[in-house]
Amino acid sequence: MELFERSAAEIARDVQGGTVSAADVTEAVLRHVHAVDGEIGAYLTVLDDVARAAATRVDERIKAGEKLPLAGVPLSVKDNMCLTGTRTTAGSKILEQWVAPYTATAVARMLDAGAIPIGKSNMDEFAMGSSCENSALGVTKNPYDLTRVPGGSTGGSAAAVAAFEAAIGMGSDTGGSIREPGAFCNLVGFKPTYGRVSRYGLIAFASSLDQIGPLTRTVEDAALAYEAMSGWDPMDSTSIDREVEPVSSHLRGDLSGLKIGIVKEFDTRALGDEIDELYDKAYHDLEALGAELIDVSLPTADYGLATYYLIAPAECSSNLARFDGVRYGLRVEGADVHDMYEKTRAAGFGPEVKRRILIGTYALSSGYYDAYYVRAQKARTLIADDFRKAFAQCDLIACPAASSPAFQFNAKSDPYSMYLMDYYTIPMSLAGLPALSVPCGWITPPGGDRPMPMGLQLTSPLFTEKLLLGAAHAYERATQHASKHKPAFDAVSGR
Amino acid sequence: MNSHTINGSIRILSSEKIDVRYVAKLARIALTDDEVERFGTQLSDLLEHVDALSRLDVSQVAATAQVVESRNVERPDEERPCLNRETVLTEAPQRQGGFFRVPRIIAE
C-alpha cells in the first residue's frame, strides 16, 4: 500500500513510532496530489511550502518526545476555514484573492495535533449547494466516476479524501454538507453536535446551523479527527463548555443492547426498488449486529426542507452583509457608496448566493417576518421535539443519507431539485443533533456504468458522539462496504 | 402588510409575487433585468414550497433560535491581543494611511 493510501490512524502511529517521517508522508501525498488533482479538482490551493514546513515541525516535535495523535496526517481544509497566510475564498469571487490573517480554532487544533495542511479544498460558494457545482472557482469531480459530482457543499474535501489526496478532510455542515458528500464519495462524513466544534474562523453561512466536522475513509479516523478538533473555545460564544469524551478508544464491535429507530415517515420505497432493498439490507445488518429495530415517528420531519429554506437564507442574508467592498475582498467602484455596495455584491456573488440572500432578505423584511421567519423557527421547535420523543424510545436513528447516489453534472438545473438532496439530513441539522453517514452499499445508477457508493445516516441524541461513532464503527467493521470498489482515477491516470 | 391573519395565526399567501427589485435594493445587490425575471420565478416557486409550513399549527409553540443550551458569555473587561492594524489593512480594497477608504457618503 502506498504511503498516501494509509488511514490517518496508520500514518499517525507510524510517524509517532518513527518508522516513517512526517516529511516522507507529506512528500508522497504532494506527489500524488500533483499527479491526480488535475483530473479531480479537489483543491483550490495546494499548500506545498506550508505543508513541508508543518511536516518539518512535526518531525521535530516527535523527536523532542511529544505525543501527537495526528502526527503527519495529511489534511484537506475546506476553503471556508481560515489558515493564516493562505488564500481563503469560500469558493467565491468576492474572496478570490483574500488571504486570511488568522487561523480558525478547529484548524489550529488539527495542526497542533500533528496534521499537515495539504491544501484548501473546493466548495459550493459560501457552502450553499449539494454538488460543488456552485463553486465560482473550479470544478471538482467524483473520484468514483469523473462524470459525476462529489456532492456538496464540502465536495473538495470529500473528493480529496476519496482520491487519497488527504486522510482527513475538514468540512462544514449546515444542512448536510458533510454527510451528503460523504455518502457520494464512499466516506464517513460526520457532523458533531452543534456547538461541539468552534466556529471561530469558519466563514459564516447560517450561524445557528453551521458545524465543522471530518470526512474520512474510516470511522476510527473520524473519531481521531473529532477528538482533535472539538471542545470549548472562548472565541466562539456558541461553543459548548462540556467535556469531550474519549471516543477513538471506545469504538464498539457490536450493537448489542442498542435500540435503533427506523423512521416511519422516511419510507425508502419511494426511492425505487434497488435503493429500498439496499437500505432494508442495511437495517437488517444493524439487527444482525445485536441491535433491536423499532419503528419511530418524526411527524414534522417532512417540514424540515421548508423550515430550513427560510432559516438558513435568513441567517445568510444577515451574515453575508459584511461583504460590502469596504474592509476586504472584492470592490467594484461606483458613483457613491450605495452604488459601490450594489455593484460589488452583483459582481462578487454567484446566482445561488444571490437567490439565498434575496429569499432571506424577503423572509426578514417588514410584513413578512412573522409569516416566514418566526413561523419557521416555531416549526424548528416541533422538529426538535419529534427527535426528543423518538429518542425516548431508541438510542439511535437510522435512515438514508441521501435519496440517490452521486448524480451527473448539470443534472439538477432547477434550484428546488438540488435542495431536495438534503431532505434526509436537514431535520438533524435543525435539531442540532450529531449525525454521520457511513458507506452502506453500491448502486449503479441508470445510465451509469460504474457502481456508486450509498450512505447510511445514523443520528443520536445531543452530545452522544461516543455512542454514534461507536455504533458506526461496529457497522463498518461488519459490513466492509467501503473497500468493495476503488476510485476511478486509477484507470484514468494509468497508475 | 400583505399577509393575512386567520384564526390568530398568520397565513402565508403563495400567490404573492415577490417584488424582486425592492428586495434586491434592501440586500444591496444590483440585478440585471434578466436576473429580476429569473429570480422572480425561482423565488416564487420556492415560496410555494415553503407555504407547506402554513399547514402546521404553531399557535402554541415557542420559536427556536438556538437548539443547544446557551447562556450569556462574559469575560473580564481587559485588553487582549488582537490583529494589528497593518495586518488588517493589508486586505483593504482601498486604504488611506491607517484608514479604509470609501466613496463619499455625505454629499457636499
Coordinates of C-alpha atoms in Angstrom, one line a residue:
Chain A
M1 CA 0.0 0.0 0.0
E2 CA 1.3 3.4 -0.9
L3 CA 2.1 5.8 1.9
F4 CA -0.7 8.2 0.8
E5 CA -3.3 5.4 0.8
R6 CA -2.9 4.7 4.5
S7 CA -5.5 5.7 7.1
A8 CA -4.9 8.6 9.4
A9 CA -4.6 6.2 12.3
E10 CA -1.9 4.2 10.5
I11 CA 0.0 7.3 9.5
A12 CA -0.1 8.8 13.0
R13 CA 1.0 5.5 14.5
D14 CA 3.9 5.1 12.1
V15 CA 5.1 8.7 12.3
Q16 CA 4.8 8.7 16.1
G17 CA 6.7 5.4 16.2
G18 CA 9.5 6.7 14.0
T19 CA 9.1 4.2 11.2
V20 CA 8.4 6.9 8.7
S21 CA 8.7 10.7 9.0
A22 CA 6.0 13.3 8.5
A23 CA 8.2 14.8 5.8
D24 CA 8.2 11.5 3.8
V25 CA 4.4 11.2 4.1
T26 CA 4.0 14.8 3.1
E27 CA 6.2 14.4 0.0
A28 CA 4.3 11.2 -1.0
V29 CA 1.0 12.9 -0.7
L30 CA 2.1 16.1 -2.5
R31 CA 3.5 14.0 -5.4
H32 CA 0.2 12.1 -5.6
V33 CA -1.8 15.4 -5.5
H34 CA 0.2 16.8 -8.3
A35 CA -0.4 13.6 -10.3
V36 CA -4.1 13.3 -9.9
D37 CA -5.6 16.7 -8.9
G38 CA -5.6 18.0 -12.4
E39 CA -8.4 15.4 -13.0
I40 CA -10.2 15.5 -9.7
G41 CA -10.0 19.2 -8.9
A42 CA -10.3 18.8 -5.2
Y43 CA -8.1 21.7 -4.2
L44 CA -8.3 25.4 -5.0
T45 CA -4.9 26.0 -3.4
V46 CA -2.2 23.3 -2.8
L47 CA 0.0 24.4 0.1
D48 CA 3.3 22.7 -0.8
D49 CA 5.5 25.0 1.2
V50 CA 3.2 25.3 4.2
A51 CA 2.8 21.5 4.3
R52 CA 6.5 20.9 4.1
A53 CA 7.2 23.4 6.9
A54 CA 4.5 21.8 9.0
A55 CA 6.0 18.4 8.4
T56 CA 9.4 19.5 9.5
R57 CA 7.9 20.9 12.7
V58 CA 6.0 17.7 13.4
D59 CA 9.2 15.6 13.0
E60 CA 11.0 18.0 15.4
R61 CA 8.2 17.7 17.9
I62 CA 8.2 13.9 17.7
K63 CA 12.0 13.8 18.2
A64 CA 11.6 16.1 21.2
G65 CA 9.3 13.4 22.7
E66 CA 5.9 14.9 22.1
K67 CA 2.9 12.6 21.5
L68 CA 0.8 13.8 18.6
P69 CA -2.5 12.0 17.9
L70 CA -2.4 13.1 14.2
A71 CA 1.3 13.0 13.6
G72 CA 2.0 13.6 9.9
V73 CA -1.7 13.0 8.9
P74 CA -2.4 14.8 5.6
L75 CA -5.3 17.2 5.9
S76 CA -7.6 18.9 3.4
V77 CA -9.1 22.1 4.7
K78 CA -12.4 23.3 3.2
D79 CA -11.8 26.8 1.8
N80 CA -14.2 28.5 4.2
M81 CA -11.8 27.9 7.1
C82 CA -9.1 30.4 7.8
L83 CA -5.4 29.5 7.9
T84 CA -3.0 32.4 8.4
G85 CA -1.3 33.5 5.3
T86 CA -3.3 31.3 2.9
R87 CA -5.9 32.3 0.4
T88 CA -9.3 31.6 1.8
T89 CA -12.1 32.0 -0.8
A90 CA -15.2 30.2 0.4
G91 CA -15.5 29.3 -3.3
S92 CA -16.5 32.9 -4.1
K93 CA -15.2 35.5 -6.5
I94 CA -15.8 38.1 -3.7
L95 CA -13.0 36.5 -1.7
E96 CA -11.0 35.1 -4.6
Q97 CA -7.8 36.9 -3.6
W98 CA -8.4 37.2 0.2
V99 CA -5.6 36.0 2.4
A100 CA -6.6 35.0 5.9
P101 CA -4.9 37.0 8.7
Y102 CA -5.7 34.4 11.4
T103 CA -6.4 30.7 11.8
A104 CA -9.7 29.0 12.6
T105 CA -9.7 27.3 16.0
A106 CA -10.6 23.9 14.6
V107 CA -7.9 24.1 12.0
A108 CA -5.3 25.3 14.6
R109 CA -6.3 22.3 16.8
M110 CA -5.8 19.8 14.0
L111 CA -2.4 21.3 13.2
D112 CA -1.4 21.3 16.8
A113 CA -2.3 17.6 16.9
G114 CA 0.2 17.0 14.2
A115 CA -1.9 17.1 11.0
I116 CA -0.3 18.5 7.8
P117 CA -2.4 21.0 5.8
I118 CA -2.0 19.8 2.2
G119 CA -4.4 22.3 0.6
K120 CA -7.6 24.4 0.7
S121 CA -10.4 22.5 -0.9
N122 CA -13.2 23.5 -3.3
M123 CA -16.7 24.0 -2.2
D124 CA -20.1 25.4 -3.2
E125 CA -19.9 29.1 -2.9
F126 CA -20.3 30.1 0.8
A127 CA -21.3 26.4 1.4
M128 CA -24.6 26.9 -0.5
G129 CA -25.2 23.8 -2.6
S130 CA -25.2 20.0 -2.6
S131 CA -22.9 19.2 -5.6
C132 CA -19.9 21.6 -5.5
E133 CA -21.2 22.9 -8.9
N134 CA -21.9 26.3 -7.2
S135 CA -18.2 27.0 -6.7
A136 CA -17.2 30.1 -8.6
L137 CA -13.6 29.0 -8.8
G138 CA -13.3 25.4 -10.0
V139 CA -14.9 22.0 -10.9
T140 CA -14.5 19.1 -8.6
K141 CA -15.2 15.6 -9.9
N142 CA -16.3 12.5 -8.0
P143 CA -13.3 10.1 -7.8
Y144 CA -15.6 7.1 -8.3
D145 CA -16.9 8.4 -11.6
L146 CA -15.5 11.5 -13.1
T147 CA -18.7 12.3 -14.9
R148 CA -20.5 12.8 -11.6
V149 CA -20.5 15.4 -8.8
P150 CA -18.7 14.8 -5.5
G151 CA -21.6 16.2 -3.5
G152 CA -21.5 19.4 -1.6
S153 CA -21.0 21.7 -0.2
T154 CA -17.8 20.0 1.1
G155 CA -17.2 18.5 -2.3
G156 CA -13.5 19.3 -2.5
S157 CA -12.5 17.8 0.9
A158 CA -14.7 14.7 0.1
A159 CA -13.0 14.2 -3.3
A160 CA -9.6 14.8 -1.8
V161 CA -10.0 12.1 0.9
A162 CA -11.7 9.6 -1.6
A163 CA -8.8 10.1 -4.0
F164 CA -6.1 9.7 -1.3
E165 CA -5.1 13.4 -1.6
A166 CA -5.6 13.6 2.2
A167 CA -6.5 11.2 5.0
I168 CA -8.8 13.7 6.8
G169 CA -11.0 16.3 5.2
M170 CA -12.3 19.2 7.2
G171 CA -15.8 20.1 6.2
S172 CA -18.7 22.2 7.5
D173 CA -22.3 21.0 7.6
T174 CA -25.2 23.4 7.7
G175 CA -28.0 21.1 6.2
G176 CA -26.0 18.1 5.1
S177 CA -22.8 19.5 3.6
I178 CA -20.6 16.9 5.2
R179 CA -22.9 13.9 5.2
E180 CA -24.1 14.0 1.6
P181 CA -20.6 14.3 0.0
G182 CA -19.5 11.7 2.5
A183 CA -22.2 9.4 1.1
F184 CA -21.4 10.3 -2.6
C185 CA -17.6 9.7 -2.1
N186 CA -17.7 6.4 -0.1
L187 CA -16.6 8.1 3.1
V188 CA -17.6 8.6 6.7
G189 CA -19.0 12.1 6.9
F190 CA -19.5 13.2 10.5
K191 CA -21.3 16.3 11.8
P192 CA -20.9 16.6 15.6
T193 CA -23.5 18.1 17.9
Y194 CA -24.0 21.9 17.2
G195 CA -21.5 23.7 19.4
R196 CA -19.0 20.8 19.9
V197 CA -16.5 22.3 17.4
S198 CA -15.7 26.0 17.5
R199 CA -16.8 28.1 14.5
Y200 CA -14.2 30.8 15.1
G201 CA -12.5 31.3 11.7
L202 CA -15.2 29.5 9.8
I203 CA -16.8 31.9 7.2
A204 CA -20.4 32.0 8.4
F205 CA -23.3 30.8 6.3
A206 CA -26.1 30.1 8.8
S207 CA -24.7 30.5 12.3
S208 CA -27.4 28.6 14.2
L209 CA -26.8 25.5 11.9
D210 CA -23.1 25.6 10.8
Q211 CA -20.9 22.9 12.3
I212 CA -17.4 21.8 11.4
G213 CA -16.7 18.1 11.2
P214 CA -14.4 15.5 9.5
L215 CA -14.7 13.4 6.3
T216 CA -12.6 10.3 6.5
R217 CA -12.2 6.8 5.0
T218 CA -12.8 5.0 8.3
V219 CA -14.8 5.6 11.4
E220 CA -11.7 5.3 13.5
D221 CA -10.2 8.3 11.6
A222 CA -13.4 10.3 12.1
A223 CA -13.1 9.7 15.9
L224 CA -9.4 10.8 15.9
A225 CA -10.2 13.9 14.0
Y226 CA -13.2 14.7 16.2
E227 CA -11.1 14.3 19.4
A228 CA -8.6 16.7 18.0
M229 CA -10.9 19.5 16.7
S230 CA -13.7 19.6 19.3
G231 CA -14.0 21.3 22.6
W232 CA -14.9 24.6 24.1
D233 CA -13.4 27.8 22.6
P234 CA -13.7 31.2 24.3
M235 CA -13.6 32.7 20.8
D236 CA -17.0 31.2 19.9
S237 CA -19.7 32.1 22.3
T238 CA -21.9 29.2 21.0
S239 CA -19.3 26.6 21.5
I240 CA -20.2 24.3 24.4
D241 CA -18.2 24.1 27.6
R242 CA -18.7 20.4 28.2
E243 CA -16.1 17.7 28.4
V244 CA -15.4 15.8 25.1
E245 CA -15.3 12.1 26.0
P246 CA -12.6 9.9 24.6
V247 CA -14.1 8.2 21.5
S248 CA -11.4 6.5 19.4
S249 CA -10.5 4.2 22.4
H250 CA -14.2 3.3 22.8
L251 CA -15.3 2.1 19.4
R252 CA -17.7 -0.8 19.6
G253 CA -17.5 -4.2 17.9
D254 CA -21.3 -4.9 18.0
L255 CA -24.6 -3.2 18.7
S256 CA -26.0 -5.5 21.4
G257 CA -28.2 -3.7 23.8
L258 CA -28.9 -0.8 21.4
K259 CA -32.4 0.1 20.2
I260 CA -32.3 1.7 16.7
G261 CA -35.2 3.6 15.4
I262 CA -36.4 3.3 11.8
V263 CA -38.3 6.4 10.8
K264 CA -41.8 5.6 9.6
E265 CA -42.0 8.8 7.5
F266 CA -38.7 8.1 5.7
D267 CA -40.2 5.2 3.6
T268 CA -37.4 4.2 1.2
R269 CA -39.9 2.5 -1.1
A270 CA -40.3 6.0 -2.7
L271 CA -36.6 5.8 -3.8
G272 CA -37.1 2.8 -6.1
D273 CA -36.7 -0.9 -5.6
E274 CA -32.9 -1.1 -5.7
I275 CA -32.3 1.6 -3.1
D276 CA -35.2 0.3 -1.0
E277 CA -33.6 -3.1 -0.9
L278 CA -30.2 -1.6 -0.1
Y279 CA -31.5 0.2 3.0
D280 CA -33.6 -2.8 4.0
K281 CA -30.4 -4.8 4.0
A282 CA -28.5 -2.1 5.9
Y283 CA -31.2 -2.1 8.7
H284 CA -31.1 -5.9 8.9
D285 CA -27.3 -5.8 9.2
L286 CA -27.8 -3.5 12.2
E287 CA -30.1 -6.1 13.7
A288 CA -27.7 -8.9 12.9
L289 CA -25.1 -7.0 15.0
G290 CA -27.3 -7.2 18.0
A291 CA -29.5 -4.0 17.7
E292 CA -33.2 -4.1 18.3
L293 CA -35.0 -2.3 15.5
I294 CA -38.1 -0.3 16.4
D295 CA -40.4 1.9 14.5
V296 CA -40.3 5.6 15.4
S297 CA -42.2 8.6 14.0
L298 CA -40.9 12.0 13.1
P299 CA -44.2 13.6 12.0
T300 CA -42.8 17.0 11.3
A301 CA -39.6 16.0 9.7
D302 CA -41.3 16.4 6.3
Y303 CA -41.4 20.1 7.1
G304 CA -37.6 20.2 7.5
L305 CA -36.9 21.4 4.0
A306 CA -39.4 24.3 4.1
T307 CA -38.2 25.3 7.6
Y308 CA -34.5 25.2 6.6
Y309 CA -35.0 27.1 3.4
L310 CA -36.4 30.0 5.4
I311 CA -34.0 29.9 8.4
A312 CA -30.7 29.3 6.5
P313 CA -31.3 32.0 3.9
A314 CA -32.4 34.5 6.6
E315 CA -29.2 33.9 8.5
C316 CA -27.1 34.0 5.4
S317 CA -28.6 37.3 4.2
S318 CA -27.5 38.8 7.5
N319 CA -24.1 37.1 7.7
L320 CA -23.2 38.0 4.1
A321 CA -24.0 41.7 4.6
R322 CA -20.3 42.0 5.7
F323 CA -19.2 41.6 2.1
D324 CA -19.6 45.2 1.1
G325 CA -16.3 46.1 -0.6
V326 CA -15.0 48.2 2.3
R327 CA -12.7 46.2 4.5
Y328 CA -11.6 43.1 2.5
G329 CA -12.4 41.2 -0.6
L330 CA -13.6 42.5 -4.0
R331 CA -14.6 46.1 -4.6
V332 CA -16.2 47.4 -7.7
E333 CA -16.2 51.2 -7.8
G334 CA -19.5 53.1 -8.0
A335 CA -20.9 56.6 -8.2
D336 CA -21.5 56.7 -4.5
V337 CA -21.2 54.3 -1.6
H338 CA -24.5 52.5 -2.2
D339 CA -23.7 52.1 -5.9
M340 CA -20.3 50.6 -4.8
Y341 CA -22.1 48.1 -2.5
E342 CA -24.5 47.1 -5.1
K343 CA -22.0 46.7 -7.9
T344 CA -19.5 44.8 -5.7
R345 CA -22.1 42.3 -4.5
A346 CA -23.5 41.9 -8.0
A347 CA -20.1 41.0 -9.4
G348 CA -18.8 39.1 -6.3
F349 CA -21.7 36.7 -5.6
G350 CA -22.9 33.8 -7.8
P351 CA -26.6 33.1 -8.6
E352 CA -27.2 30.6 -5.8
V353 CA -25.8 33.0 -3.2
K354 CA -27.9 35.9 -4.6
R355 CA -31.0 33.7 -4.6
R356 CA -30.5 32.9 -0.9
I357 CA -29.7 36.4 0.1
L358 CA -32.8 37.6 -1.7
I359 CA -35.1 34.9 -0.1
G360 CA -33.6 35.6 3.3
T361 CA -34.0 39.3 3.0
Y362 CA -37.6 38.9 1.9
A363 CA -38.3 36.5 4.8
L364 CA -36.9 39.0 7.3
S365 CA -38.5 42.1 5.7
S366 CA -41.2 44.1 7.4
G367 CA -44.6 42.5 7.0
Y368 CA -43.2 39.0 6.3
Y369 CA -41.0 38.4 9.3
D370 CA -43.7 36.7 11.4
A371 CA -45.3 34.8 8.4
Y372 CA -42.0 33.3 7.3
Y373 CA -39.1 33.6 9.7
V374 CA -40.8 33.3 13.1
R375 CA -43.1 30.5 11.7
A376 CA -40.0 28.6 10.5
Q377 CA -38.4 29.0 14.0
K378 CA -41.5 27.5 15.5
A379 CA -41.5 24.6 13.1
R380 CA -37.9 24.1 14.1
T381 CA -39.1 23.6 17.7
L382 CA -41.6 21.0 16.6
I383 CA -38.9 19.1 14.6
A384 CA -36.5 19.1 17.6
D385 CA -39.4 17.9 19.8
D386 CA -40.1 15.0 17.4
F387 CA -36.5 13.8 17.8
R388 CA -36.7 14.1 21.6
K389 CA -39.8 11.9 21.7
A390 CA -38.2 9.4 19.3
F391 CA -35.1 9.2 21.4
A392 CA -37.2 8.4 24.5
Q393 CA -37.8 5.0 22.7
C394 CA -34.5 4.4 21.0
D395 CA -30.7 5.1 21.2
L396 CA -30.0 5.8 17.6
I397 CA -32.0 6.6 14.4
A398 CA -31.0 5.0 11.1
C399 CA -32.1 6.4 7.7
P400 CA -30.6 7.2 4.3
A401 CA -28.0 10.0 4.0
A402 CA -29.2 10.9 0.5
S403 CA -32.0 9.8 -1.8
S404 CA -29.7 8.8 -4.6
P405 CA -26.1 8.1 -5.5
A406 CA -24.0 10.9 -6.9
F407 CA -25.6 12.4 -10.0
Q408 CA -24.1 13.8 -13.2
F409 CA -23.0 17.3 -13.7
N410 CA -25.9 19.7 -14.6
A411 CA -28.5 17.2 -13.6
K412 CA -30.2 19.5 -11.2
S413 CA -30.8 22.7 -13.1
D414 CA -33.8 23.9 -11.1
P415 CA -32.8 25.1 -7.6
Y416 CA -35.5 23.2 -5.7
S417 CA -34.5 19.8 -7.2
M418 CA -31.0 20.5 -5.7
Y419 CA -32.5 21.5 -2.3
L420 CA -34.3 18.1 -2.2
M421 CA -30.9 16.4 -2.0
D422 CA -30.8 17.5 1.7
Y423 CA -34.2 16.0 2.6
Y424 CA -32.8 13.4 5.0
T425 CA -30.0 15.5 6.5
I426 CA -31.8 18.8 7.2
P427 CA -34.0 17.7 10.1
M428 CA -31.0 16.6 12.2
S429 CA -29.3 20.0 11.5
L430 CA -32.4 21.9 12.6
A431 CA -32.3 19.8 15.9
G432 CA -28.6 20.3 16.3
L433 CA -28.0 16.6 16.6
P434 CA -24.8 14.6 15.9
A435 CA -25.2 12.6 12.7
L436 CA -23.0 10.8 10.3
S437 CA -23.0 9.0 7.0
V438 CA -21.3 5.6 6.7
P439 CA -20.9 3.6 3.5
C440 CA -23.7 1.0 3.2
G441 CA -23.5 -0.4 -0.3
W442 CA -23.3 0.4 -4.1
I443 CA -25.8 1.2 -6.8
T444 CA -25.1 1.5 -10.5
P445 CA -27.3 4.5 -11.4
P446 CA -29.5 4.4 -14.5
G447 CA -27.3 5.4 -17.4
G448 CA -24.1 4.9 -15.4
D449 CA -21.5 2.2 -16.0
R450 CA -19.8 2.2 -12.6
P451 CA -21.2 1.3 -9.1
M452 CA -21.5 4.4 -6.9
P453 CA -21.5 4.4 -3.1
M454 CA -24.5 5.0 -0.9
G455 CA -24.5 6.2 2.7
L456 CA -26.4 5.1 5.8
Q457 CA -27.2 8.0 8.1
L458 CA -27.0 7.4 11.9
T459 CA -28.2 10.0 14.3
S460 CA -28.1 10.1 18.1
P461 CA -29.1 12.5 20.9
L462 CA -27.2 15.7 21.6
F463 CA -23.7 15.2 22.9
T464 CA -23.7 11.4 22.3
E465 CA -20.9 11.3 19.8
K466 CA -19.2 8.4 21.6
L467 CA -22.3 6.2 21.1
L468 CA -22.8 7.4 17.5
L469 CA -19.2 6.8 16.3
G470 CA -19.0 3.5 18.3
A471 CA -22.1 2.1 16.6
A472 CA -20.9 3.3 13.2
H473 CA -17.6 1.5 13.8
A474 CA -19.4 -1.8 14.5
Y475 CA -21.4 -1.5 11.3
E476 CA -18.4 -0.5 9.2
R477 CA -16.3 -3.4 10.6
A478 CA -19.0 -6.0 10.0
T479 CA -20.1 -4.9 6.5
Q480 CA -16.8 -3.5 4.9
H481 CA -18.8 -1.8 2.1
A482 CA -16.2 0.9 1.5
S483 CA -13.5 -1.5 0.4
K484 CA -15.6 -3.2 -2.3
H485 CA -14.7 -0.8 -5.1
K486 CA -11.8 1.5 -5.9
P487 CA -11.9 5.1 -7.2
A488 CA -12.0 5.5 -11.0
F489 CA -8.9 7.8 -11.2
D490 CA -6.5 4.8 -11.1
A491 CA -7.6 3.8 -14.6
V492 CA -7.7 7.3 -15.9
S493 CA -4.2 8.3 -14.7
G494 CA -2.8 4.9 -15.7
R495 CA -1.2 4.4 -12.3
Chain B
M1 CA -48.8 44.2 5.4
N2 CA -49.6 41.6 2.8
S3 CA -50.0 38.6 4.9
H4 CA -53.5 37.7 6.3
T5 CA -54.3 36.8 9.8
I6 CA -56.7 33.9 10.1
N7 CA -57.7 32.4 13.5
G8 CA -54.9 34.2 15.2
S9 CA -52.2 32.7 13.1
I10 CA -50.6 34.3 10.1
R11 CA -51.2 32.6 6.8
I12 CA -48.7 32.7 4.0
L13 CA -50.1 33.6 0.6
S14 CA -48.3 31.6 -2.0
S15 CA -49.9 33.6 -4.8
E16 CA -47.9 36.6 -3.8
K17 CA -45.4 37.9 -6.2
I18 CA -42.1 38.9 -4.8
D19 CA -41.0 42.4 -5.7
V20 CA -37.5 41.3 -6.5
R21 CA -36.2 44.8 -7.3
Y22 CA -37.3 46.1 -3.9
V23 CA -35.8 43.1 -2.1
A24 CA -32.6 43.4 -4.0
K25 CA -32.4 47.1 -3.0
L26 CA -32.7 46.0 0.6
A27 CA -30.0 43.4 0.1
R28 CA -27.7 45.9 -1.8
I29 CA -27.3 43.7 -4.9
A30 CA -27.6 45.3 -8.4
L31 CA -29.6 42.9 -10.6
T32 CA -29.9 42.8 -14.4
D33 CA -33.4 42.7 -16.0
D34 CA -32.7 39.1 -16.8
E35 CA -31.9 38.3 -13.2
V36 CA -35.0 40.1 -12.0
E37 CA -37.1 37.9 -14.3
R38 CA -35.3 34.6 -13.4
F39 CA -35.0 35.1 -9.7
G40 CA -38.6 36.3 -9.5
T41 CA -39.9 33.0 -10.9
Q42 CA -37.5 30.9 -8.8
L43 CA -38.2 32.7 -5.6
S44 CA -42.0 32.4 -6.1
D45 CA -41.5 28.7 -6.8
L46 CA -39.6 28.3 -3.5
L47 CA -42.2 30.3 -1.6
E48 CA -44.8 27.9 -2.9
H49 CA -42.8 25.0 -1.4
V50 CA -42.3 26.8 2.0
D51 CA -46.0 27.5 2.0
A52 CA -46.3 24.0 3.4
L53 CA -45.5 25.5 6.8
S54 CA -48.9 27.2 6.9
R55 CA -50.4 23.7 7.4
L56 CA -48.6 23.4 10.8
D57 CA -50.4 24.6 13.8
V58 CA -47.7 26.6 15.6
S59 CA -50.1 28.8 17.7
Q60 CA -48.9 27.2 21.0
V61 CA -45.3 26.7 20.0
A62 CA -42.3 28.8 21.1
A63 CA -39.7 29.8 18.5
T64 CA -36.3 28.2 18.5
A65 CA -33.3 30.4 17.6
Q66 CA -30.7 28.1 19.1
V67 CA -31.1 24.4 19.8
V68 CA -28.4 23.7 22.3
E69 CA -28.4 25.3 25.7
S70 CA -26.8 28.7 25.6
R71 CA -26.1 31.2 28.3
N72 CA -24.7 34.7 28.4
V73 CA -20.9 34.6 28.0
E74 CA -18.9 37.3 29.8
R75 CA -15.2 38.0 30.2
P76 CA -13.2 40.5 32.2
D77 CA -13.1 43.9 30.5
E78 CA -9.4 43.7 29.9
E79 CA -7.3 44.3 26.8
R80 CA -6.5 41.2 24.8
P81 CA -4.2 40.7 21.9
C82 CA -5.8 41.2 18.5
L83 CA -4.8 41.6 14.9
N84 CA -2.7 44.7 14.3
R85 CA -3.9 47.5 12.1
E86 CA -1.3 46.9 9.4
T87 CA -2.3 43.2 9.0
V88 CA -5.9 44.1 8.7
L89 CA -5.4 47.0 6.3
T90 CA -3.3 44.7 4.0
E91 CA -6.6 43.2 2.8
A92 CA -8.4 46.5 2.3
P93 CA -9.6 47.2 -1.3
Q94 CA -8.5 50.8 -0.8
R95 CA -6.8 52.5 2.1
Q96 CA -5.5 55.9 3.0
G97 CA -2.9 55.9 5.8
G98 CA -4.3 54.0 8.7
F99 CA -7.9 54.0 7.3
F100 CA -10.2 52.2 5.0
R101 CA -11.0 54.5 2.1
V102 CA -14.6 54.5 0.9
P103 CA -16.6 56.7 -1.6
R104 CA -18.0 59.9 -0.2
I105 CA -21.1 59.1 2.0
I106 CA -22.3 62.6 2.9
A107 CA -22.9 64.9 0.0
E108 CA -21.2 68.3 -0.2

